[in-house]
């Protein structure tokens, strides 16, 4: 966005090369951004700590090792036998296989343009049983185009001028196409004095001549206009309503096409064992249902706010629940879900801050890919742990019968550790399987 001298500046704006002087008119705590970050923090605090994978094996392994060593001592009457057994009781596969596999899994996910913020995320992703998708910008492209304008109290051009003036200050996916459309038609935009983005509703702006303009969804406009007629939309279309004062100025119809990979992603997740898939959107029911139908999602929650999104996702069963979203309004729910994945293909927002993983390539199929990589990583970690345990227990039994001197045992246990690490490193290639799982996308270059 290009600012000119005198323009209001949004918090979080990044300056490029020119220096400037800025006057702060609000304290940080009063910004919309701060209130959303507060919600995020509350949500993060309510998340249960994760149980670590290898810890489940540590105690039984120690007990079994001590039992074998004790029996060896008891049967042979030789305390050295006790030591010989314990030398090959290596805990290293338990300690190292998981972190090595998880580092590999994270690097593998990064090759698919998914940044995972910590290893624990992979463990939860691998077990995900329910998924909630945001609609606008997540299941749909979020690269909308103005298709048509239905004038009401104002003409087509005036409606677009008013909407574009307000949308200049919005980061919503519908803001850019509306502003761009006004620019292409070289429409002069009225001067805006203040503009507020009301999350999941739209923008509220006041113009220099004192009139107030609202751009957004019907319920937001109806707060000032009373009941309005809603145009009939075809699939892949959505409507943005514009009010001026207490009148409906007009309705802007935008095309917001469904991503090509959305339906396939939903079906891959189902095949991978996800029992419940829902859509949670701020948009109106009719648009939400037509998109849900096209991608084969049966559970639809429409007209939600950032707060109700949190409640819906927290109530979802079975757990763990994965939330996929993109907008500022998704930041709290991304943090509240057991694992949140942000779509950040068009740039990072506060959603990327609160999510546990971020897809940087604007490709929704990565959700199914990263779920695959996670399952594969956990599988590799467990295989490596078990391989280590089995070889180690085998060696303990050999040592128990007195055929393994401690020095040889010490060397062999290093080899067991080495094998476990090599095995865990297979997770570095987990992403290759994800591409195999989705043959249609095999030729997409990954790098
Ligand atoms: P979702 O939850 O599916 O991502 P949003 O909450 O971002 O959807 O938006 C829901 C609806 O609110 C949009 O479909 C649109 O009608 C309206 N809306 C929200 N913000 C804006 C905005 N800045 N400009 C126009 N419409 C908006
Ligand atoms: Mg969205």
Tab-separated table of N, CA and C in Angstrom, residues 168-300:
chain	number	residue	atom	x	y	z
A	168	UNK	N	-9.050	1.146	0.985
A	168	UNK	CA	-7.620	1.460	0.955
A	168	UNK	C	-6.966	1.141	2.283
A	169	UNK	N	-7.774	1.162	3.360
A	169	UNK	CA	-7.205	0.996	4.695
A	169	UNK	C	-7.382	-0.411	5.225
A	170	UNK	N	-7.874	-1.307	4.396
A	170	UNK	CA	-8.135	-2.664	4.864
A	170	UNK	C	-7.080	-3.637	4.349
A	171	UNK	N	-6.829	-4.691	5.128
A	171	UNK	CA	-5.911	-5.743	4.674
A	171	UNK	C	-6.696	-6.994	4.262
A	172	UNK	N	-8.032	-6.876	4.214
A	172	UNK	CA	-8.846	-8.026	3.839
A	172	UNK	C	-8.586	-8.397	2.375
A	173	UNK	N	-8.785	-9.664	2.038
A	173	UNK	CA	-8.506	-10.103	0.661
A	173	UNK	C	-9.393	-9.411	-0.370
A	174	UNK	N	-10.547	-8.883	0.048
A	174	UNK	CA	-11.422	-8.207	-0.925
A	174	UNK	C	-11.044	-6.739	-1.121
A	175	UNK	N	-10.159	-6.210	-0.283
A	175	UNK	CA	-9.833	-4.780	-0.365
A	175	UNK	C	-9.071	-4.460	-1.657
A	176	UNK	N	-8.044	-5.227	-1.935
A	176	UNK	CA	-7.205	-4.963	-3.106
A	176	UNK	C	-7.984	-4.945	-4.421
A	177	UNK	N	-8.803	-5.980	-4.707
A	177	UNK	CA	-9.523	-5.948	-5.987
A	177	UNK	C	-10.470	-4.752	-6.108
A	178	UNK	N	-11.063	-4.342	-5.000
A	178	UNK	CA	-11.994	-3.205	-5.072
A	178	UNK	C	-11.225	-1.911	-5.359
A	179	UNK	N	-10.093	-1.738	-4.664
A	179	UNK	CA	-9.274	-0.534	-4.898
A	179	UNK	C	-8.710	-0.573	-6.327
A	180	UNK	N	-8.249	-1.754	-6.728
A	180	UNK	CA	-7.673	-1.879	-8.070
A	180	UNK	C	-8.703	-1.555	-9.148
A	181	UNK	N	-9.925	-2.019	-8.942
A	181	UNK	CA	-10.967	-1.783	-9.936
A	181	UNK	C	-11.262	-0.281	-10.074
A	182	UNK	N	-11.276	0.418	-8.949
A	182	UNK	CA	-11.507	1.870	-8.994
A	182	UNK	C	-10.347	2.580	-9.700
A	183	UNK	N	-9.137	2.086	-9.445
A	183	UNK	CA	-7.947	2.688	-10.064
A	183	UNK	C	-7.969	2.485	-11.566
A	184	UNK	N	-8.296	1.252	-12.017
A	184	UNK	CA	-8.310	0.993	-13.472
A	184	UNK	C	-9.326	1.891	-14.164
A	185	UNK	N	-10.414	2.157	-13.476
A	185	UNK	CA	-11.412	3.033	-14.109
A	185	UNK	C	-11.126	4.500	-13.843
A	186	UNK	N	-9.950	4.737	-13.269
A	186	UNK	CA	-9.482	6.091	-12.977
A	186	UNK	C	-10.508	6.937	-12.243
A	187	UNK	N	-11.125	6.311	-11.279
A	187	UNK	CA	-12.094	7.048	-10.464
A	187	UNK	C	-11.353	7.799	-9.366
A	188	UNK	N	-11.778	9.007	-9.171
A	188	UNK	CA	-11.239	9.847	-8.088
A	188	UNK	C	-11.807	9.314	-6.764
A	189	UNK	N	-10.964	9.085	-5.751
A	189	UNK	CA	-11.496	8.574	-4.488
A	189	UNK	C	-11.735	9.718	-3.498
A	190	UNK	N	-12.908	9.741	-2.846
A	190	UNK	CA	-13.147	10.788	-1.857
A	190	UNK	C	-12.160	10.690	-0.692
A	191	UNK	N	-11.883	11.818	-0.064
A	191	UNK	CA	-10.898	11.829	1.019
A	191	UNK	C	-11.471	11.183	2.282
A	192	UNK	N	-10.669	10.316	2.887
A	192	UNK	CA	-11.113	9.606	4.087
A	192	UNK	C	-10.429	10.210	5.311
A	193	UNK	N	-11.206	10.475	6.360
A	193	UNK	CA	-10.611	11.040	7.573
A	193	UNK	C	-10.205	9.925	8.530
A	194	UNK	N	-11.141	8.990	8.776
A	194	UNK	CA	-10.770	7.842	9.612
A	194	UNK	C	-11.306	6.569	8.961
A	195	UNK	N	-10.625	5.490	9.190
A	195	UNK	CA	-11.099	4.194	8.674
A	195	UNK	C	-10.779	3.126	9.708
A	196	UNK	N	-11.754	2.252	9.967
A	196	UNK	CA	-11.570	1.178	10.950
A	196	UNK	C	-11.945	-0.140	10.324
A	197	UNK	N	-11.068	-1.100	10.466
A	197	UNK	CA	-11.389	-2.443	9.991
A	197	UNK	C	-12.097	-3.164	11.140
A	198	UNK	N	-13.343	-3.573	10.894
A	198	UNK	CA	-14.078	-4.307	11.921
A	198	UNK	C	-14.007	-5.776	11.521
A	199	UNK	N	-13.160	-6.546	12.227
A	199	UNK	CA	-12.849	-7.908	11.794
A	199	UNK	C	-14.104	-8.719	11.500
A	200	UNK	N	-14.078	-9.456	10.419
A	200	UNK	CA	-15.143	-10.301	9.860
A	200	UNK	C	-16.403	-9.528	9.474
A	201	UNK	N	-16.381	-8.223	9.551
A	201	UNK	CA	-17.539	-7.443	9.134
A	201	UNK	C	-17.243	-6.581	7.915
A	202	UNK	N	-16.171	-5.815	8.003
A	202	UNK	CA	-15.829	-4.925	6.909
A	202	UNK	C	-15.110	-3.698	7.410
A	203	UNK	N	-15.232	-2.609	6.659
A	203	UNK	CA	-14.543	-1.380	7.038
A	203	UNK	C	-15.572	-0.296	7.297
A	204	UNK	N	-15.263	0.520	8.283
A	204	UNK	CA	-16.109	1.652	8.632
A	204	UNK	C	-15.244	2.894	8.443
A	205	UNK	N	-15.641	3.783	7.516
A	205	UNK	CA	-14.794	4.951	7.229
A	205	UNK	C	-15.623	6.217	7.330
A	206	UNK	N	-14.999	7.321	7.763
A	206	UNK	CA	-15.705	8.595	7.627
A	206	UNK	C	-14.967	9.493	6.657
A	207	UNK	N	-15.761	10.104	5.788
A	207	UNK	CA	-15.195	10.927	4.730
A	207	UNK	C	-15.022	12.365	5.215
A	208	UNK	N	-14.234	13.111	4.428
A	208	UNK	CA	-13.947	14.497	4.810
A	208	UNK	C	-15.226	15.321	4.913
A	209	UNK	N	-16.248	15.002	4.085
A	209	UNK	CA	-17.493	15.785	4.147
A	209	UNK	C	-18.425	15.317	5.278
A	210	UNK	N	-17.938	14.426	6.136
A	210	UNK	CA	-18.720	14.044	7.312
A	210	UNK	C	-19.576	12.802	7.130
A	211	UNK	N	-19.745	12.310	5.894
A	211	UNK	CA	-20.567	11.104	5.718
A	211	UNK	C	-19.791	9.874	6.169
A	212	UNK	N	-20.555	8.885	6.642
A	212	UNK	CA	-19.863	7.661	7.030
A	212	UNK	C	-20.204	6.552	6.036
A	213	UNK	N	-19.188	5.761	5.753
A	213	UNK	CA	-19.297	4.715	4.737
A	213	UNK	C	-18.986	3.374	5.394
A	214	UNK	N	-19.798	2.376	5.067
A	214	UNK	CA	-19.497	1.017	5.505
A	214	UNK	C	-19.348	0.124	4.293
A	215	UNK	N	-18.380	-0.756	4.335
A	215	UNK	CA	-18.197	-1.727	3.261
A	215	UNK	C	-18.035	-3.075	3.927
A	216	UNK	N	-18.833	-4.049	3.529
A	216	UNK	CA	-18.656	-5.353	4.160
A	216	UNK	C	-19.850	-6.245	3.973
A	217	UNK	N	-20.051	-7.098	4.965
A	217	UNK	CA	-21.105	-8.092	4.788
A	217	UNK	C	-22.481	-7.529	5.166
A	218	UNK	N	-23.567	-8.180	4.697
A	218	UNK	CA	-24.902	-7.591	4.824
A	218	UNK	C	-25.289	-7.222	6.255
A	219	UNK	N	-25.000	-8.096	7.231
A	219	UNK	CA	-25.443	-7.790	8.598
A	219	UNK	C	-24.782	-6.510	9.122
A	220	UNK	N	-23.560	-6.264	8.686
A	220	UNK	CA	-22.810	-5.074	9.096
A	220	UNK	C	-23.451	-3.809	8.508
A	221	UNK	N	-23.928	-3.925	7.270
A	221	UNK	CA	-24.568	-2.790	6.594
A	221	UNK	C	-25.969	-2.568	7.169
A	222	UNK	N	-26.650	-3.688	7.451
A	222	UNK	CA	-28.033	-3.593	7.949
A	222	UNK	C	-28.110	-2.921	9.319
A	223	UNK	N	-26.991	-2.885	10.027
A	223	UNK	CA	-26.973	-2.155	11.305
A	223	UNK	C	-27.359	-0.690	11.102
A	224	UNK	N	-27.031	-0.115	9.929
A	224	UNK	CA	-27.391	1.290	9.683
A	224	UNK	C	-28.537	1.457	8.688
A	225	UNK	N	-28.716	0.489	7.767
A	225	UNK	CA	-29.712	0.686	6.708
A	225	UNK	C	-31.050	0.015	6.993
A	226	UNK	N	-31.075	-0.905	7.946
A	226	UNK	CA	-32.248	-1.769	8.086
A	226	UNK	C	-32.170	-2.857	7.018
A	227	UNK	N	-33.219	-3.693	6.958
A	227	UNK	CA	-33.168	-4.863	6.070
A	227	UNK	C	-32.941	-4.469	4.612
A	228	UNK	N	-32.068	-5.200	3.917
A	228	UNK	CA	-31.797	-4.923	2.501
A	228	UNK	C	-32.009	-6.177	1.670
A	229	UNK	N	-32.234	-5.975	0.366
A	229	UNK	CA	-32.369	-7.122	-0.540
A	229	UNK	C	-30.997	-7.687	-0.850
A	230	UNK	N	-30.903	-8.999	-0.861
A	230	UNK	CA	-29.613	-9.624	-1.176
A	230	UNK	C	-29.666	-10.223	-2.576
A	231	UNK	N	-28.707	-9.861	-3.421
A	231	UNK	CA	-28.722	-10.404	-4.773
A	231	UNK	C	-28.471	-11.915	-4.759
A	232	UNK	N	-28.992	-12.594	-5.788
A	232	UNK	CA	-28.742	-14.032	-5.911
A	232	UNK	C	-27.342	-14.212	-6.513
A	233	UNK	N	-26.532	-15.042	-5.876
A	233	UNK	CA	-25.151	-15.220	-6.332
A	233	UNK	C	-24.977	-16.590	-6.962
A	234	UNK	N	-24.105	-16.666	-7.954
A	234	UNK	CA	-23.789	-18.008	-8.453
A	234	UNK	C	-22.546	-18.520	-7.731
A	235	UNK	N	-22.239	-19.803	-7.948
A	235	UNK	CA	-21.131	-20.430	-7.230
A	235	UNK	C	-19.834	-19.675	-7.503
A	236	UNK	N	-19.012	-19.525	-6.490
A	236	UNK	CA	-17.735	-18.830	-6.668
A	236	UNK	C	-17.866	-17.323	-6.620
A	237	UNK	N	-19.089	-16.833	-6.346
A	237	UNK	CA	-19.285	-15.388	-6.235
A	237	UNK	C	-19.594	-15.012	-4.798
A	238	UNK	N	-19.259	-13.790	-4.471
A	238	UNK	CA	-19.573	-13.311	-3.142
A	238	UNK	C	-19.919	-11.828	-3.261
A	239	UNK	N	-20.701	-11.318	-2.303
A	239	UNK	CA	-21.146	-9.930	-2.434
A	239	UNK	C	-20.596	-9.077	-1.303
A	240	UNK	N	-20.173	-7.866	-1.653
A	240	UNK	CA	-19.737	-6.900	-0.656
A	240	UNK	C	-20.702	-5.723	-0.723
A	241	UNK	N	-21.280	-5.370	0.416
A	241	UNK	CA	-22.308	-4.331	0.471
A	241	UNK	C	-21.679	-3.014	0.881
A	242	UNK	N	-22.217	-1.919	0.298
A	242	UNK	CA	-21.664	-0.604	0.590
A	242	UNK	C	-22.796	0.300	1.068
A	243	UNK	N	-22.606	0.933	2.233
A	243	UNK	CA	-23.622	1.892	2.678
A	243	UNK	C	-22.996	3.273	2.788
A	244	UNK	N	-23.824	4.298	2.581
A	244	UNK	CA	-23.371	5.663	2.803
A	244	UNK	C	-24.444	6.313	3.666
A	245	UNK	N	-24.030	6.891	4.790
A	245	UNK	CA	-25.008	7.366	5.761
A	245	UNK	C	-25.852	6.189	6.198
A	246	UNK	N	-27.204	6.319	6.092
A	246	UNK	CA	-28.028	5.176	6.479
A	246	UNK	C	-28.698	4.509	5.278
A	247	UNK	N	-28.072	4.735	4.078
A	247	UNK	CA	-28.642	4.141	2.862
A	247	UNK	C	-27.702	3.099	2.267
A	248	UNK	N	-28.265	2.107	1.594
A	248	UNK	CA	-27.446	1.164	0.839
A	248	UNK	C	-27.013	1.859	-0.451
A	249	UNK	N	-25.698	2.034	-0.642
A	249	UNK	CA	-25.203	2.705	-1.848
A	249	UNK	C	-25.260	1.756	-3.046
A	250	UNK	N	-24.858	0.527	-2.815
A	250	UNK	CA	-24.859	-0.460	-3.886
A	250	UNK	C	-24.206	-1.737	-3.407
A	251	UNK	N	-24.209	-2.748	-4.267
A	251	UNK	CA	-23.633	-4.037	-3.900
A	251	UNK	C	-22.587	-4.418	-4.951
A	252	UNK	N	-21.408	-4.766	-4.480
A	252	UNK	CA	-20.323	-5.156	-5.396
A	252	UNK	C	-20.232	-6.679	-5.402
A	253	UNK	N	-20.359	-7.262	-6.588
A	253	UNK	CA	-20.247	-8.725	-6.696
A	253	UNK	C	-18.809	-9.059	-7.088
A	254	UNK	N	-18.205	-9.920	-6.291
A	254	UNK	CA	-16.829	-10.331	-6.563
A	254	UNK	C	-16.805	-11.822	-6.872
A	255	UNK	N	-15.901	-12.196	-7.749
A	255	UNK	CA	-15.698	-13.638	-7.928
A	255	UNK	C	-14.579	-14.017	-6.981
A	256	UNK	N	-14.796	-15.050	-6.199
A	256	UNK	CA	-13.731	-15.527	-5.314
A	256	UNK	C	-13.628	-17.023	-5.552
A	257	UNK	N	-12.908	-17.405	-6.618
A	257	UNK	CA	-12.922	-18.816	-7.012
A	257	UNK	C	-12.342	-19.736	-5.952
A	258	UNK	N	-12.907	-20.946	-5.908
A	258	UNK	CA	-12.410	-21.970	-4.984
A	258	UNK	C	-11.058	-22.441	-5.508
A	259	UNK	N	-10.108	-22.651	-4.604
A	259	UNK	CA	-8.802	-23.151	-5.032
A	259	UNK	C	-8.957	-24.510	-5.695
A	260	UNK	N	-8.162	-24.701	-6.729
A	260	UNK	CA	-8.227	-25.945	-7.489
A	260	UNK	C	-7.959	-27.165	-6.601
A	261	UNK	N	-7.092	-27.003	-5.602
A	261	UNK	CA	-6.673	-28.147	-4.788
A	261	UNK	C	-7.539	-28.367	-3.539
A	262	UNK	N	-8.544	-27.489	-3.312
A	262	UNK	CA	-9.287	-27.578	-2.052
A	262	UNK	C	-9.995	-28.920	-1.879
A	263	UNK	N	-10.760	-29.338	-2.897
A	263	UNK	CA	-11.537	-30.573	-2.781
A	263	UNK	C	-10.604	-31.767	-2.590
A	264	UNK	N	-9.496	-31.786	-3.335
A	264	UNK	CA	-8.551	-32.894	-3.242
A	264	UNK	C	-7.912	-32.939	-1.846
A	265	UNK	N	-7.624	-31.752	-1.306
A	265	UNK	CA	-7.020	-31.680	0.024
A	265	UNK	C	-7.972	-32.247	1.066
A	266	UNK	N	-9.260	-31.869	0.970
A	266	UNK	CA	-10.263	-32.382	1.902
A	266	UNK	C	-10.336	-33.912	1.797
A	267	UNK	N	-10.340	-34.421	0.573
A	267	UNK	CA	-10.502	-35.874	0.441
A	267	UNK	C	-9.228	-36.614	0.873
A	268	UNK	N	-8.059	-36.023	0.653
A	268	UNK	CA	-6.827	-36.671	1.149
A	268	UNK	C	-6.823	-36.731	2.665
A	269	UNK	N	-7.288	-35.658	3.308
A	269	UNK	CA	-7.316	-35.660	4.779
A	269	UNK	C	-8.266	-36.738	5.282
A	270	UNK	N	-9.435	-36.870	4.606
A	270	UNK	CA	-10.382	-37.913	5.025
A	270	UNK	C	-9.753	-39.284	4.887
A	271	UNK	N	-9.082	-39.507	3.749
A	271	UNK	CA	-8.462	-40.822	3.527
A	271	UNK	C	-7.387	-41.102	4.574
A	272	UNK	N	-6.780	-40.031	5.080
A	272	UNK	CA	-5.716	-40.203	6.076
A	272	UNK	C	-6.273	-40.402	7.487
A	273	UNK	N	-7.603	-40.468	7.598
A	273	UNK	CA	-8.175	-40.805	8.907
A	273	UNK	C	-8.786	-39.634	9.659
A	274	UNK	N	-8.915	-38.473	9.016
A	274	UNK	CA	-9.566	-37.346	9.685
A	274	UNK	C	-11.075	-37.594	9.677
A	275	UNK	N	-11.678	-37.630	10.884
A	275	UNK	CA	-13.073	-38.050	10.997
A	275	UNK	C	-14.045	-36.900	10.768
A	276	UNK	N	-13.636	-35.674	11.105
A	276	UNK	CA	-14.572	-34.556	11.021
A	276	UNK	C	-13.900	-33.376	10.324
A	277	UNK	N	-14.551	-32.862	9.270
A	277	UNK	CA	-14.013	-31.676	8.585
A	277	UNK	C	-15.115	-30.627	8.541
A	278	UNK	N	-14.796	-29.432	9.001
A	278	UNK	CA	-15.807	-28.378	9.059
A	278	UNK	C	-15.293	-27.100	8.406
A	279	UNK	N	-16.246	-26.236	8.010
A	279	UNK	CA	-15.873	-24.905	7.546
A	279	UNK	C	-16.319	-23.902	8.606
A	280	UNK	N	-15.431	-22.975	8.937
A	280	UNK	CA	-15.754	-21.938	9.924
A	280	UNK	C	-15.456	-20.600	9.262
A	281	UNK	N	-16.501	-19.870	8.905
A	281	UNK	CA	-16.276	-18.662	8.117
A	281	UNK	C	-17.055	-17.473	8.659
A	282	UNK	N	-16.529	-16.297	8.395
A	282	UNK	CA	-17.228	-15.075	8.764
A	282	UNK	C	-18.271	-14.702	7.726
A	283	UNK	N	-18.247	-15.381	6.597
A	283	UNK	CA	-19.139	-15.038	5.489
A	283	UNK	C	-20.567	-15.547	5.735
A	284	UNK	N	-21.505	-15.095	4.879
A	284	UNK	CA	-22.906	-15.470	5.065
A	284	UNK	C	-23.144	-16.929	4.666
A	285	UNK	N	-24.240	-17.489	5.194
A	285	UNK	CA	-24.528	-18.915	5.038
A	285	UNK	C	-24.591	-19.369	3.583
A	286	UNK	N	-25.286	-18.597	2.711
A	286	UNK	CA	-25.485	-19.095	1.349
A	286	UNK	C	-24.148	-19.263	0.619
A	287	UNK	N	-23.267	-18.264	0.715
A	287	UNK	CA	-21.957	-18.368	0.056
A	287	UNK	C	-21.147	-19.504	0.681
A	288	UNK	N	-21.189	-19.576	2.020
A	288	UNK	CA	-20.429	-20.608	2.726
A	288	UNK	C	-20.881	-21.993	2.273
A	289	UNK	N	-22.206	-22.175	2.166
A	289	UNK	CA	-22.700	-23.510	1.825
A	289	UNK	C	-22.360	-23.910	0.405
A	290	UNK	N	-22.364	-22.936	-0.515
A	290	UNK	CA	-22.048	-23.323	-1.893
A	290	UNK	C	-20.583	-23.737	-2.011
A	291	UNK	N	-19.695	-23.052	-1.288
A	291	UNK	CA	-18.279	-23.453	-1.317
A	291	UNK	C	-18.105	-24.805	-0.622
A	292	UNK	N	-18.752	-24.982	0.536
A	292	UNK	CA	-18.629	-26.236	1.284
A	292	UNK	C	-19.085	-27.413	0.428
A	293	UNK	N	-20.208	-27.198	-0.287
A	293	UNK	CA	-20.734	-28.254	-1.134
A	293	UNK	C	-19.706	-28.626	-2.217
A	294	UNK	N	-19.093	-27.620	-2.819
A	294	UNK	CA	-18.140	-27.867	-3.910
A	294	UNK	C	-16.903	-28.630	-3.448
A	295	UNK	N	-16.514	-28.461	-2.187
A	295	UNK	CA	-15.307	-29.154	-1.723
A	295	UNK	C	-15.639	-30.348	-0.829
A	296	UNK	N	-16.951	-30.672	-0.749
A	296	UNK	CA	-17.409	-31.838	-0.007
A	296	UNK	C	-17.187	-31.730	1.504
A	297	UNK	N	-17.535	-30.555	2.044
A	297	UNK	CA	-17.538	-30.391	3.503
A	297	UNK	C	-19.001	-30.294	3.931
A	298	UNK	N	-19.403	-31.110	4.930
A	298	UNK	CA	-20.807	-31.124	5.336
A	298	UNK	C	-21.107	-30.175	6.493
A	299	UNK	N	-20.152	-30.002	7.393
A	299	UNK	CA	-20.414	-29.160	8.565
A	299	UNK	C	-20.009	-27.721	8.252
A	300	UNK	N	-20.983	-26.799	8.308
A	300	UNK	CA	-20.691	-25.405	7.962
A	300	UNK	C	-21.101	-24.486	9.117
